[in-house]
C-alpha positions as YAML, in Angstrom:
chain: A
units: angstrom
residues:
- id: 1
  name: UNK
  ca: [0.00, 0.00, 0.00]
- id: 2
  name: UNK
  ca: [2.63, 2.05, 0.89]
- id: 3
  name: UNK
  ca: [4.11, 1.48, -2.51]
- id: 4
  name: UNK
  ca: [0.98, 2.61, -4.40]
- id: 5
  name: UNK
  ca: [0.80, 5.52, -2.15]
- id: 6
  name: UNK
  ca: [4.33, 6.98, -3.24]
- id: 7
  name: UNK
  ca: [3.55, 6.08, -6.69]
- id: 8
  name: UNK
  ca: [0.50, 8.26, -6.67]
- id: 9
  name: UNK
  ca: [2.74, 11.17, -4.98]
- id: 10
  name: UNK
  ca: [5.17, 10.83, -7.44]
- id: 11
  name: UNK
  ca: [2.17, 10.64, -10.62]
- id: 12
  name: UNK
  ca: [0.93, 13.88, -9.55]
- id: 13
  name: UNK
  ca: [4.67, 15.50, -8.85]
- id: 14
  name: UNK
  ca: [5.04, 14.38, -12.97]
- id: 15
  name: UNK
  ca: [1.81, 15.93, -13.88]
- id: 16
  name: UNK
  ca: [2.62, 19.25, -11.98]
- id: 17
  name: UNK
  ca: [6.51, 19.36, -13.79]
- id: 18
  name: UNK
  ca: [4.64, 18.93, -17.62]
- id: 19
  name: UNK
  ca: [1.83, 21.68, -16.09]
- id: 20
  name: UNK
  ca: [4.68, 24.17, -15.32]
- id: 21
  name: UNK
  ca: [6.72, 23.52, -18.48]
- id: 22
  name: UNK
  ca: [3.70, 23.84, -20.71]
- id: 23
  name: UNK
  ca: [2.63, 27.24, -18.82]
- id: 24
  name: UNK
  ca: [6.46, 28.19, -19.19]
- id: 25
  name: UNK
  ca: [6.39, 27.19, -22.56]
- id: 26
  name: UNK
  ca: [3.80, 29.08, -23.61]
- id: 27
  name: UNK
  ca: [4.85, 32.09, -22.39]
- id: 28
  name: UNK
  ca: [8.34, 32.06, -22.93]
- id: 29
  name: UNK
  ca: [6.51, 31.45, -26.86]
- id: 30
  name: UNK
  ca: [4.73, 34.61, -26.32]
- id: 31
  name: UNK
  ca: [7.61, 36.95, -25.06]
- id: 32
  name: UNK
  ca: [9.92, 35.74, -27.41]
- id: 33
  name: UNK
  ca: [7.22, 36.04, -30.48]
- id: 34
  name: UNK
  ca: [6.29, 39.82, -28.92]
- id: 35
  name: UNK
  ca: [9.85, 40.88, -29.14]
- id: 36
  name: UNK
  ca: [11.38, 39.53, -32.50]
- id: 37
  name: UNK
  ca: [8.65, 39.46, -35.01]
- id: 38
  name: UNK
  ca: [9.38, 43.48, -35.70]
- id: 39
  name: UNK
  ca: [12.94, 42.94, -35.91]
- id: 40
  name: UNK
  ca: [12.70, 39.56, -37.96]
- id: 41
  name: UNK
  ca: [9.83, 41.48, -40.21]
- id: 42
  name: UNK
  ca: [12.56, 44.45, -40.56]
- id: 43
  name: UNK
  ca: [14.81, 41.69, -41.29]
- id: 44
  name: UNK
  ca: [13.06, 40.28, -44.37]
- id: 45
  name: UNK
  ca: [13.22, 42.45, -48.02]
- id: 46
  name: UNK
  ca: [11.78, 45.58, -48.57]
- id: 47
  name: UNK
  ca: [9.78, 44.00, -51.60]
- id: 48
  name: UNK
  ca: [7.62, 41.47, -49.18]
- id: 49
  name: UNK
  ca: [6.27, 44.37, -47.44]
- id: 50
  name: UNK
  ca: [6.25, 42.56, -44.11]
- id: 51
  name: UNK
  ca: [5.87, 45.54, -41.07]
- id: 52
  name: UNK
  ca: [3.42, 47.08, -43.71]
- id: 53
  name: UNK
  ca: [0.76, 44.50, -43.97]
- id: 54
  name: UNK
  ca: [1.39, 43.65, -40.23]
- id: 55
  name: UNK
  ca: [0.22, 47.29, -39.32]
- id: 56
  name: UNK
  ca: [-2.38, 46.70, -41.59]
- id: 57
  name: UNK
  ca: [-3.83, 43.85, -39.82]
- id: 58
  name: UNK
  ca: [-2.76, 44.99, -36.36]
- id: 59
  name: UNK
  ca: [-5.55, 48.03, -37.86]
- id: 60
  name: UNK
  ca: [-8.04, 45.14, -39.03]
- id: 61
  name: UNK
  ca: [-7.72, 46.97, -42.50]
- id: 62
  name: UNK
  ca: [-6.22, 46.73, -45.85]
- id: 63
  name: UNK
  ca: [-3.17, 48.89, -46.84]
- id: 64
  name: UNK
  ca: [-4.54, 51.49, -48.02]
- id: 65
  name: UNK
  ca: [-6.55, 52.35, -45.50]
- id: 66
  name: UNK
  ca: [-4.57, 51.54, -42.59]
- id: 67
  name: UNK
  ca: [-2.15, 54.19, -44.07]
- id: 68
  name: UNK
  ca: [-4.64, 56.99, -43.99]
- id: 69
  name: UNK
  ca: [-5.29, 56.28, -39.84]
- id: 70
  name: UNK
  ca: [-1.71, 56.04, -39.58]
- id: 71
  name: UNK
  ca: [-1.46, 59.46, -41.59]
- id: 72
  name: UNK
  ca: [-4.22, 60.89, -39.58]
- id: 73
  name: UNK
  ca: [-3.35, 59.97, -36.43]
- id: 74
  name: UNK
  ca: [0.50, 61.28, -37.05]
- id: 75
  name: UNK
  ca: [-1.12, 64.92, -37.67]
- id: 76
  name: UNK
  ca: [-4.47, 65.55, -37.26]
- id: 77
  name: UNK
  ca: [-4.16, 69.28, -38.19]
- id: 78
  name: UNK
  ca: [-2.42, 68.17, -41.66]
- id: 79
  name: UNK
  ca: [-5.04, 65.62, -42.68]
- id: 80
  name: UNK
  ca: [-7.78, 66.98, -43.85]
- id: 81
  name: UNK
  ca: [-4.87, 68.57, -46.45]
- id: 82
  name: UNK
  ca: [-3.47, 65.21, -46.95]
- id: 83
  name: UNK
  ca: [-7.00, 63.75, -47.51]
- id: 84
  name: UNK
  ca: [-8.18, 66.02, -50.61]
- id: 85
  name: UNK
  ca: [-5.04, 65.37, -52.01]
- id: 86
  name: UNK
  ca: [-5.62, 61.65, -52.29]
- id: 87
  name: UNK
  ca: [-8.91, 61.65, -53.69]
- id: 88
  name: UNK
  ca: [-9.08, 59.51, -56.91]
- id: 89
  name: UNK
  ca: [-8.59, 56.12, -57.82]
- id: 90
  name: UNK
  ca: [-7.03, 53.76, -55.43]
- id: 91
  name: UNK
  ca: [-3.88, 52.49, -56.73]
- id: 92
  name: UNK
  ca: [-4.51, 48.26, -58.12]
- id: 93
  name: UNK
  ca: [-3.26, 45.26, -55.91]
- id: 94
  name: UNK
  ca: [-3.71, 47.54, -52.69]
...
């Protein structure tokens, strides 16, 4: 009986290790993801457009109009100037 009992101490000791290394897994994944995917998007080429589309989606919008909040927001005063001056057509693929 004894036996069984220590068995059972040492099952649950194994299930509470895996618990904390999944928990510090996880968020060991999440600090590490948080701090290099701007410097590993800055990384990539210019061409892919990679910190672009991810303030984009950070924004929940396309391109195009994640730019003009960005614009906005970086000078209120200046944007209703900026604004009339990109009336027109949006530009294709954006």
């Amino acid at each position: 009986m004894r036996r069984f009992a220590g068995e059972l101490r040492a099952l649950d000791a194994q299930r509470r290790a895996l618990l904390y290394a999944v928990a510090g897994g996880l968020i060991a994944g999440v600090v590490l993801y948080a701090g290099l995917a701007g410097p590993i998007a800055r990384a990539l080429p210019a061409s892919w457009r990679v910190p672009e589309r991810m303030a984009a989606a950070t924004l929940g919008q396309d391109r195009w109009d994640a730019g003009a909040r960005l614009m906005q927001d970086a000078s209120p005063q200046g944007w209703p100037l900026r604004k009339d001056q990109m009336k027109g057509p949006r530009p294709l693929g954006h």
